[in-house]
Coordinates of C-alpha atoms and ligand atoms in Angstrom, one line a residue:
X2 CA 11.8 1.2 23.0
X3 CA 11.8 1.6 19.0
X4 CA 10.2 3.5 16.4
X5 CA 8.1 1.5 14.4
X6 CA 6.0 2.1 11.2
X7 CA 3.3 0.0 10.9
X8 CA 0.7 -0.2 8.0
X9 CA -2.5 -1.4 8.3
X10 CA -4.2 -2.6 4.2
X11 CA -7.9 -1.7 3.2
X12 CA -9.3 -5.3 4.6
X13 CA -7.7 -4.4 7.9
X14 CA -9.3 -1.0 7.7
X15 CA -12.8 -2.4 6.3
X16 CA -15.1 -1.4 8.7
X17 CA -15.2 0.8 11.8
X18 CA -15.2 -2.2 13.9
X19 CA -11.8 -3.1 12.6
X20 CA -10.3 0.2 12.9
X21 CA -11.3 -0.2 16.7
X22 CA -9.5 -3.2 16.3
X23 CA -6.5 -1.4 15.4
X24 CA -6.7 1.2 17.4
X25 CA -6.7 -1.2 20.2
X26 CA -3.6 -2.8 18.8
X27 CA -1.3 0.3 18.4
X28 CA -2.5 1.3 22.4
X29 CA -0.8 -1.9 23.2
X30 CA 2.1 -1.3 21.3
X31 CA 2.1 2.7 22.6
X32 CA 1.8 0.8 26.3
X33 CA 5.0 -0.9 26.2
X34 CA 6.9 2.5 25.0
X35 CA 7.2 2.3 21.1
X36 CA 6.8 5.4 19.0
X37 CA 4.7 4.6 16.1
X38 CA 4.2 6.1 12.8
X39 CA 1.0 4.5 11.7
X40 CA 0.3 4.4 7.7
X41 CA -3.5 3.0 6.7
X42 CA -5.4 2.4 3.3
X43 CA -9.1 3.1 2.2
X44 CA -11.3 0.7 3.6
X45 CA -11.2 -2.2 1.4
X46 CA -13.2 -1.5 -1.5
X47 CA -13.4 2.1 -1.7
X48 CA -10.3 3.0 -4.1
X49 CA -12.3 0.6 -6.7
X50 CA -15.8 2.4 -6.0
X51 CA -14.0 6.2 -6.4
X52 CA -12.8 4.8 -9.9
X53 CA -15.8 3.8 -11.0
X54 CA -17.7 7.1 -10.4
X55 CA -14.3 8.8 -11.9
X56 CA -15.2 6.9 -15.2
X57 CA -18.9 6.8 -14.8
X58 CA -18.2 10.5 -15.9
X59 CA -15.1 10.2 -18.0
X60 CA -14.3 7.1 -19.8
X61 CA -10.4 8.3 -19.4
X62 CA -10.3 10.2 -15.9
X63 CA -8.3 13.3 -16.2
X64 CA -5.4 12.0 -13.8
X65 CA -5.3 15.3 -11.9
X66 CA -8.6 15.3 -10.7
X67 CA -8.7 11.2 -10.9
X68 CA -5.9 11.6 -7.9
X69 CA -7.8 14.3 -5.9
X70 CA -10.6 12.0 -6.1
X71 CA -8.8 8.9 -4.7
X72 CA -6.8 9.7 -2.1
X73 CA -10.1 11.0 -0.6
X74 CA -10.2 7.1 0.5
X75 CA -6.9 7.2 2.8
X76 CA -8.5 10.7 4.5
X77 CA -11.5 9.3 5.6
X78 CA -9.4 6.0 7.4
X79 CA -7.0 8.5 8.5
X80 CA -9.9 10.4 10.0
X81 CA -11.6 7.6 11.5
X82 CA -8.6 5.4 13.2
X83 CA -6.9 8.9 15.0
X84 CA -10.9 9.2 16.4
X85 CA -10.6 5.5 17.3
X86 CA -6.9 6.2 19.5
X87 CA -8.4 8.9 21.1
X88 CA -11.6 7.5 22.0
X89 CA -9.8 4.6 24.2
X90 CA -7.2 7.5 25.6
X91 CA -4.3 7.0 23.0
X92 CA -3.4 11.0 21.7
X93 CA -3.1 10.8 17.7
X94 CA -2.8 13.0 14.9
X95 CA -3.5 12.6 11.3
X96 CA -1.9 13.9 8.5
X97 CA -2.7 14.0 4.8
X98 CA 0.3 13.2 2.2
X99 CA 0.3 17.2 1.3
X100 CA 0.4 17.9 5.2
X101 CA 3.7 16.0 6.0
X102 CA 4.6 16.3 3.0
X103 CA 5.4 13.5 1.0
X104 CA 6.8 15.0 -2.2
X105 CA 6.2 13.5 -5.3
X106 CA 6.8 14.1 -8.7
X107 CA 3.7 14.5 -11.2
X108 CA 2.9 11.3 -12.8
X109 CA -0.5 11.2 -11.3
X110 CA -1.1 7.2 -10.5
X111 CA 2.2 6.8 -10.2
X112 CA 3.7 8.8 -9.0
X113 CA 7.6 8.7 -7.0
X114 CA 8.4 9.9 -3.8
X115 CA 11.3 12.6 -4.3
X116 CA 11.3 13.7 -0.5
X117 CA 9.6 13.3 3.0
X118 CA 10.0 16.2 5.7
X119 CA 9.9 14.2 8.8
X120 CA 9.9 17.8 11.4
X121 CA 6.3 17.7 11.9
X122 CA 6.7 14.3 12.7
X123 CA 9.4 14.2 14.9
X124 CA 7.9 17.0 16.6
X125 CA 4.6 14.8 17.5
X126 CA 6.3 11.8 18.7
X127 CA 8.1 13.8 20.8
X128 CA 5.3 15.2 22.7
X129 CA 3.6 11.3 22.9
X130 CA 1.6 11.3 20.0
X131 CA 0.7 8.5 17.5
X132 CA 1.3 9.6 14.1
X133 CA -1.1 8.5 11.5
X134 CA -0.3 9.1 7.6
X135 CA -2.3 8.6 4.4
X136 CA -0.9 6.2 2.8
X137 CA -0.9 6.0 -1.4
X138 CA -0.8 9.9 -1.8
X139 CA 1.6 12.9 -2.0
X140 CA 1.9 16.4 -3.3
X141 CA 4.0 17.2 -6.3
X142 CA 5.7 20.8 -6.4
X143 CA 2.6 22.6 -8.0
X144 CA 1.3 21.7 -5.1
X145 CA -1.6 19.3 -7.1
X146 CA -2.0 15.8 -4.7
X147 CA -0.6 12.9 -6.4
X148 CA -1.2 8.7 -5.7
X149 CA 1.7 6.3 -5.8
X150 CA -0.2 3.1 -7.9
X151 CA -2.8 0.6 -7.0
X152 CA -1.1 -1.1 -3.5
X153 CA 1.0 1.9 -3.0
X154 CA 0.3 2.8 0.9
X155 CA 2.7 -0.3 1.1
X156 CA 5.5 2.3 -0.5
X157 CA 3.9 5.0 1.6
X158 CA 5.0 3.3 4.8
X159 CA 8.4 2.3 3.9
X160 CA 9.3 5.6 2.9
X161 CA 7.9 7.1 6.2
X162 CA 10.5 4.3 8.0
X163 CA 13.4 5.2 5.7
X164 CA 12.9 8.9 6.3
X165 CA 12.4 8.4 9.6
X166 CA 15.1 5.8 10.4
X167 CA 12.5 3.6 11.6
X168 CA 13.8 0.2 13.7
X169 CA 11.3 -1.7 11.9
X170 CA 8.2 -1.4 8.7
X171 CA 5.0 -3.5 9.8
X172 CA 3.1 -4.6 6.5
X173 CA -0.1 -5.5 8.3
X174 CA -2.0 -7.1 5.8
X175 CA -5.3 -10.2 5.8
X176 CA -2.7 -12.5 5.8
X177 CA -0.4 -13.9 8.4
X178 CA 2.9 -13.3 5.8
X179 CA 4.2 -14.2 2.8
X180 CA 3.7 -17.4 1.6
X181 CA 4.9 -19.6 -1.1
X182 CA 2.0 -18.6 -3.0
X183 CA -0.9 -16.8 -3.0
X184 CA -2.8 -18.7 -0.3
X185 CA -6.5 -18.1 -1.6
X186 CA -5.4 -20.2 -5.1
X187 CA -3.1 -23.2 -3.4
X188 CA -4.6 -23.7 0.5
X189 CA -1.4 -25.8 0.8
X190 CA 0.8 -22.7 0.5
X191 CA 3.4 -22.4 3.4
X192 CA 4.5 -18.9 5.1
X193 CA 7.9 -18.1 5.0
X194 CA 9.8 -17.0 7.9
X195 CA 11.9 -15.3 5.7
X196 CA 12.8 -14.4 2.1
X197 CA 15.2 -12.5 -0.1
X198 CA 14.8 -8.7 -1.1
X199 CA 15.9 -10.1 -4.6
X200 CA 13.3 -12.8 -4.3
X201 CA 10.8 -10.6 -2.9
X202 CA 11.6 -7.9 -5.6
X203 CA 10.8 -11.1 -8.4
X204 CA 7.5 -11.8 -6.2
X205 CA 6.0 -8.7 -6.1
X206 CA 6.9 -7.7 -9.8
X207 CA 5.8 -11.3 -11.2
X208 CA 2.0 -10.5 -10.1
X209 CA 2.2 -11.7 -5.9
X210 CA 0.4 -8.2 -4.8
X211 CA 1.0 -8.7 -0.9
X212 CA 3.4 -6.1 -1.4
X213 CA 4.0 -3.4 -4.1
X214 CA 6.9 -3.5 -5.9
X215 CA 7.8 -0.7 -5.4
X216 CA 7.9 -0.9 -1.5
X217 CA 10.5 -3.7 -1.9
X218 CA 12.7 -1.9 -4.1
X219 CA 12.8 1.3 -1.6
X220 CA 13.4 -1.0 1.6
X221 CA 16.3 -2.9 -0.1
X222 CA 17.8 0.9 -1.6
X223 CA 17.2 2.3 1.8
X224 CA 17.9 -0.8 3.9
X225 CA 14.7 -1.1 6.2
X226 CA 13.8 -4.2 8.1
X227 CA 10.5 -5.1 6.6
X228 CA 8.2 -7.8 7.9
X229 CA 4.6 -8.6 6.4
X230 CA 2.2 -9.6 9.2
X231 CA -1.5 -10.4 10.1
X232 CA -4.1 -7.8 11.3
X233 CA -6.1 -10.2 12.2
X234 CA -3.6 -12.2 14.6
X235 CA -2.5 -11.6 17.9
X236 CA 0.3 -13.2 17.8
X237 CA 3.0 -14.2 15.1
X238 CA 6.4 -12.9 13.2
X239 CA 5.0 -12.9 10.0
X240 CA 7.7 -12.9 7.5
X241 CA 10.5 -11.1 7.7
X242 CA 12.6 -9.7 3.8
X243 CA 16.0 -10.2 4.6
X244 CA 19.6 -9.2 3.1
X245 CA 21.3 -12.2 3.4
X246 CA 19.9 -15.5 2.3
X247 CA 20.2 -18.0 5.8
X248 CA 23.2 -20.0 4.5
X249 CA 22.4 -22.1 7.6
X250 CA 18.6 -23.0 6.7
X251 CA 18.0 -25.8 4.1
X252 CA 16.4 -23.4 1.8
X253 CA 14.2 -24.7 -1.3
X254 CA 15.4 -24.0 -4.8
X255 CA 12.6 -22.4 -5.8
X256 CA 11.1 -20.5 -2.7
X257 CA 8.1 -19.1 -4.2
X258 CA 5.0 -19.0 -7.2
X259 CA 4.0 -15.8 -8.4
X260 CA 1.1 -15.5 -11.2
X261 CA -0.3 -12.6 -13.0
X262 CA -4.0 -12.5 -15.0
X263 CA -3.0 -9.0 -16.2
X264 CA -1.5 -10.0 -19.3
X265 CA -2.1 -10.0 -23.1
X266 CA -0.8 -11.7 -25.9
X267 CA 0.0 -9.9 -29.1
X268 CA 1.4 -12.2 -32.0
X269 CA 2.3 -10.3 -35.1
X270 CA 3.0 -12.9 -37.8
X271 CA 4.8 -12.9 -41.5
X272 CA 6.7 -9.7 -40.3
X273 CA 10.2 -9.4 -43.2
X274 CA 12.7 -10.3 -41.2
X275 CA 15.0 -7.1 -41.3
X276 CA 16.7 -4.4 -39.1
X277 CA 14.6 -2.2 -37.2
X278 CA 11.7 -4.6 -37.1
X279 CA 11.4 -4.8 -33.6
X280 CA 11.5 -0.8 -32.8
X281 CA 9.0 -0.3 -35.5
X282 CA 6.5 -2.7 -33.9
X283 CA 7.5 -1.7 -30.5
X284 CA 8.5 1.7 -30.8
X285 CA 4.9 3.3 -31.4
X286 CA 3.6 1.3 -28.7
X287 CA 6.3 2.4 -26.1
X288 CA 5.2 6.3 -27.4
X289 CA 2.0 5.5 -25.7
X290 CA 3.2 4.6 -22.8
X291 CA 2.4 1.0 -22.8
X292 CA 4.6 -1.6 -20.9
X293 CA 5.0 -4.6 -22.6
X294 CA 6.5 -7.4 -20.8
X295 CA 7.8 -10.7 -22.7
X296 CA 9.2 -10.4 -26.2
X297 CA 9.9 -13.1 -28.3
X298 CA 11.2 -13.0 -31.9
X299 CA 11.4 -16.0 -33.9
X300 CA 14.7 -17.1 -36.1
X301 CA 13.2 -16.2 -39.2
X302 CA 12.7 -18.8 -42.5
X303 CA 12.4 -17.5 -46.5
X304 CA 12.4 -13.3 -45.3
X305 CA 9.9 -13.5 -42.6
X306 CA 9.4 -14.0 -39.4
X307 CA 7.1 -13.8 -36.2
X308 CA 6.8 -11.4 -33.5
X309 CA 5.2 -11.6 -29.8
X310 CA 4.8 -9.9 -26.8
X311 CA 2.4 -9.1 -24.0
X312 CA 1.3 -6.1 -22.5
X313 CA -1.4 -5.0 -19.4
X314 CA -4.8 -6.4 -20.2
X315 CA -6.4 -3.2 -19.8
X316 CA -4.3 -1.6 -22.8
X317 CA -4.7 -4.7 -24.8
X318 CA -7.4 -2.9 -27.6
X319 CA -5.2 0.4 -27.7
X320 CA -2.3 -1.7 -28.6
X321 CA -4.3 -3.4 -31.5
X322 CA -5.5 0.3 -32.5
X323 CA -1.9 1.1 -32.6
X324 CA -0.6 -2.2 -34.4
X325 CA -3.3 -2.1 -37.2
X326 CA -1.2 1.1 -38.6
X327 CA 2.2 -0.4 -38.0
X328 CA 1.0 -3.6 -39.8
X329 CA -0.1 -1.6 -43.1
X330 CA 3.4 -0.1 -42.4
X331 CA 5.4 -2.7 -41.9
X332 CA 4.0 -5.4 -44.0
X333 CA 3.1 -8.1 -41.8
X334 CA 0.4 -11.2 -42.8
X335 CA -1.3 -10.9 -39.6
X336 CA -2.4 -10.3 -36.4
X337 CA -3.3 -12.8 -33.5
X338 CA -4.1 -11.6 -30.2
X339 CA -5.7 -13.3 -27.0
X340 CA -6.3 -11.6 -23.9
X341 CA -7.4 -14.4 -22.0
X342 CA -3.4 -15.1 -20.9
X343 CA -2.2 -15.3 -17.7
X344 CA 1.5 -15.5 -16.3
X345 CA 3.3 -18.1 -13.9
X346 CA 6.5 -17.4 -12.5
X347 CA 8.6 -19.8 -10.4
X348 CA 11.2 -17.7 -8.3
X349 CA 14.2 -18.8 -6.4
X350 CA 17.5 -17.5 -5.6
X351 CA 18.8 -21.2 -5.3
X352 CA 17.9 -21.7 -9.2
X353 CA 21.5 -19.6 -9.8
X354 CA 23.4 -22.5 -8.8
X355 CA 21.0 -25.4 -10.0
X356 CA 19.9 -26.3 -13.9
X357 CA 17.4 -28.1 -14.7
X358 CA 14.7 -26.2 -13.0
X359 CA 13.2 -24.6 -16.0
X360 CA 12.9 -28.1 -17.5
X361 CA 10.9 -29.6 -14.4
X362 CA 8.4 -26.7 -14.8
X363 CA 8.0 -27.2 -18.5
X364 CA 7.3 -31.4 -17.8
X365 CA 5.2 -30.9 -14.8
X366 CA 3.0 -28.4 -17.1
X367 CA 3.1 -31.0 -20.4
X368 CA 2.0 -33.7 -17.9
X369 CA -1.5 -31.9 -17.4
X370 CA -1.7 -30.9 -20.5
X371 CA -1.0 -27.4 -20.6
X372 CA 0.5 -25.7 -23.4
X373 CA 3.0 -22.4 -23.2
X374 CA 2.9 -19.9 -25.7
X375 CA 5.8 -17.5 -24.3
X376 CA 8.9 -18.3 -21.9
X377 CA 11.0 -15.7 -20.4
X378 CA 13.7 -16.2 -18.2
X379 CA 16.4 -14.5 -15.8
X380 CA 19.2 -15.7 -13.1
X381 CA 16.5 -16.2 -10.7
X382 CA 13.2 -16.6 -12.3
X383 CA 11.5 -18.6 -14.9
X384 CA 8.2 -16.9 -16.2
X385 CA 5.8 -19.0 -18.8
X386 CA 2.7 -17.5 -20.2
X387 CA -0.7 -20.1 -20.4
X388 CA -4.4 -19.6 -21.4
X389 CA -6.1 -18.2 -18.1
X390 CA -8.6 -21.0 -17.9
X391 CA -5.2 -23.5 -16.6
X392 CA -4.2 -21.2 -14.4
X393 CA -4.7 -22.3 -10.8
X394 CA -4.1 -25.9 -11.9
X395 CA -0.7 -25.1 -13.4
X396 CA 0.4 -22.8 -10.0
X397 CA -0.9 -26.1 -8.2
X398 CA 1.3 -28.8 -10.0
X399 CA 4.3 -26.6 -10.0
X400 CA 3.9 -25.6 -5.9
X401 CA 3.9 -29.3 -5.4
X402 CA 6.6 -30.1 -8.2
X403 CA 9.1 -27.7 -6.7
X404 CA 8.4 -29.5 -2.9
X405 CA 6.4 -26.3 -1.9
X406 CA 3.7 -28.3 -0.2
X407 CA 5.6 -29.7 2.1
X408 CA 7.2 -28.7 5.3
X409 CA 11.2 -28.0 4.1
X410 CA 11.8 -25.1 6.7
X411 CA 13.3 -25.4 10.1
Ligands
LIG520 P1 -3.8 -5.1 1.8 O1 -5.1 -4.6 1.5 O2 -3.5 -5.4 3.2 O3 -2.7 -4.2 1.2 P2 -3.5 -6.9 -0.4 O4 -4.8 -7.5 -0.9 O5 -2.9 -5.9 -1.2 O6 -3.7 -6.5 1.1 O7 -2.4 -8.1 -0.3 C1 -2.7 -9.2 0.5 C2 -3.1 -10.4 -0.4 O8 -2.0 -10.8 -1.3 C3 -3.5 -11.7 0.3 O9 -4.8 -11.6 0.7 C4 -3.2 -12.7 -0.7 O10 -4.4 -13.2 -1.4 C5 -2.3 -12.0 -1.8 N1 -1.1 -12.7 -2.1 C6 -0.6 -13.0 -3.4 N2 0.5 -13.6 -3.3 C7 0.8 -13.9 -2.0 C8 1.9 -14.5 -1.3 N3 2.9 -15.1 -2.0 N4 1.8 -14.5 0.0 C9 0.8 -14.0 0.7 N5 -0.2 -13.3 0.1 C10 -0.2 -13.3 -1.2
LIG521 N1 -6.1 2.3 -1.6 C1 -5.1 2.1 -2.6 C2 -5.4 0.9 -3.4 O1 -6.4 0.3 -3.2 C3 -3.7 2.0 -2.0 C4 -3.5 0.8 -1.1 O2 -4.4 0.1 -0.6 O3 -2.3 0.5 -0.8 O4 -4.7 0.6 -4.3
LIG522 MG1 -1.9 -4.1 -0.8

């Protein structure tokens, strides 16, 4: 008998059909004596439809009230799937992030989780209840309800299991683990049995959503055993994030792909090459809370230089608002900007003891043509920014470049 956290994502939560569906599957885990912590999603869609009525009224959502609004989604699931267990017999409860509570601290959308109090918890499984929890949301200490970032209920549930000293965190998601790539952009994508946290970490952060950053990071501080699995399958171990890389298992160099469409590319050009340059480009930008990503800056030639550097798609025209004062400013000839970028990332713990990885990459892109316009690297990753429109094709070459397509695991 263990306790077990399991998360079920918005697809697996789409209908009420489905939530039948996993009612019926956490009354057979219940049958063979686990206690189970369930954590669900909206149903799939829903988060994206409350955002568009938030902005159908505001074209900036206040974020308080923005998060009051969304988290609606993960109370009506919530709602529905404790009906669903006790409809076929199964005694459930469902609690709201405010109700367990999952404290927060008050950066509405994205908020961290400061502290869980598992009593009310502990209490129910004690007396033979399922436990169901919203995922995505929690209260900060004003008491306002806060959301944890698009994909968060992934974050939800491994906190649950860390609080709760959980034997295992089920990811249960419409696909049957993680795979070498996104599956839906390279059919010949393999599932791994397992991967690295550090790899994992690189995955999620480099664009491969099947599990939020953010998730990773608090299983690997907190040490869970997290496995990503199907919904949809019966049976199957999914994939499992381990500490240890298999020193027995013949493991691929590069064990995954990871891509991300959310990028723009800002090129600031004929900046004097001086001191300071950088944090008076990037410095405003920073001030409004903008991420930016890569960062190149060019040896410079006769005073001058060039300057680039992406940031989120969606922020891409407040960062030229921003830059069109800092050019005046600073000087610089001109501004060139695309937003139609995308980024590829090959990921491997292997790479830290192989060269000449970044250099197959960069040939097996020239040989279909594809130019790069940015290249940033680190001990286990090596991330290349393309125009959008050679996206799939460049993840394709590379999966097959890198041996990806073929069966290498035990
Ligand atoms: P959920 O709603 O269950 O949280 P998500 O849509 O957030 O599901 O994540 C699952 C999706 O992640 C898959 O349908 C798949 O398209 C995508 N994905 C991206 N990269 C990978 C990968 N490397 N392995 C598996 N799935 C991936
Ligand atoms: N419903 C939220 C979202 O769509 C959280 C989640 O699904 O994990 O981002
Ligand atoms: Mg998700």
């Amino acid at each position: 008998m263990a306790l077990i956290v399991q998360k079920y994502g918005g697809t697996s939560v789409g209908t009420t059909e489905r939530i039948k569906n996993v009612a019926r599957r956490i009354a057979k885990w219940k049958a063979q004596g686990h206690d189970l912590v369930i954590v669900v999603s909206a149903m799939s869609g829903e988060t994206n439809r409350l955002i568009g009525l938030a902005k159908d009224i505001q074209e900036y959502p206040d974020a308080r009230e923005l998060d009051v609004l969304v988290s609606t989604g993960e109370q009506v699931t919530i709602g529905l799937l404790a009906m669903a267990l006790k409809e076929i017999g199964v005694p459930a409860k469902s609690y709201c992030g405010w109700q367990v509570p999952v404290v927060t601290d008050s950066s509405h959308s994205k908020a961290r989780i400061q502290s869980i109090d598992d009593a009310a918890m502990r209490a129910d499984l004690d007396a033979g209840q399922v436990v169901i929890v919203a995922g995505f949301q929690g209260v900060d200490e004003l008491g306002s309800i806060t959301t944890l970032g698009r994909g968060g209920s992934d974050t939800s549930a491994v906190a649950l299991a860390a609080a709760l000293k959980a034997d295992e965190c089920q990811i249960y998601t419409d696909v049957d683990g993680v795979y070498t790539t996104d599956p839906r952009v390279v059919p010949e994508a393999r599932r791994l049995k397992t991967i690295t946290f550090e790899e994992m970490i690189e995955m999620a952060s480099l664009g491969s959503k099947v599990l939020q950053i953010r998730s990773v990071e608090f299983a690997g501080k907190y040490k869970v055993r997290l496995r990503v699995l199907s919904s949809f399958e019966e049976e199957g171990e999914g994939t499992l994030i381990t500490f240890e890389e298999d020193q027995n298992m013949e493991k691929a160099v590069v064990a995954g792909i990871a891509f991300d469409r959310n990028e723009a590319r800002i090129n600031v050009k004929g900046v004097p090459d001086k001191p300071g340059i950088a944090y008076q480009i990037l410095g405003p930008i920073a001030d409004a809370n903008i991420e930016v990503d890569m960062i190149i800056q060019n040896v410079g030639e006769n005073g001058t230089t060039d300057f680039s550097f992406t940031v989120p798609r969606g922020e891409f025209q407040r960062t030229l608002g921003i830059l069109r004062d800092v050019q005046t400013h600073i000087g610089a000839a001109k501004i060139d900007a695309d937003d139609k970028v995308a980024k590829i990332s090959i990921v491997g713990v292997g790479m830290r003891s192989h060269c000449g990885i970044a250099s197959t990459m960069f040939r097996t892109l020239a040989e279909e043509g594809i130019n790069i316009q940015l290249i940033s690297t680190s001990e286990i990753k090596v991330s290349v920014l393309v125009d959008e429109k050679y996206l799939e094709l460049g993840v394709r070459v590379l999966h097959k470049a890198f041996g990806l397509d073929q069966t290498v695991e035990a």
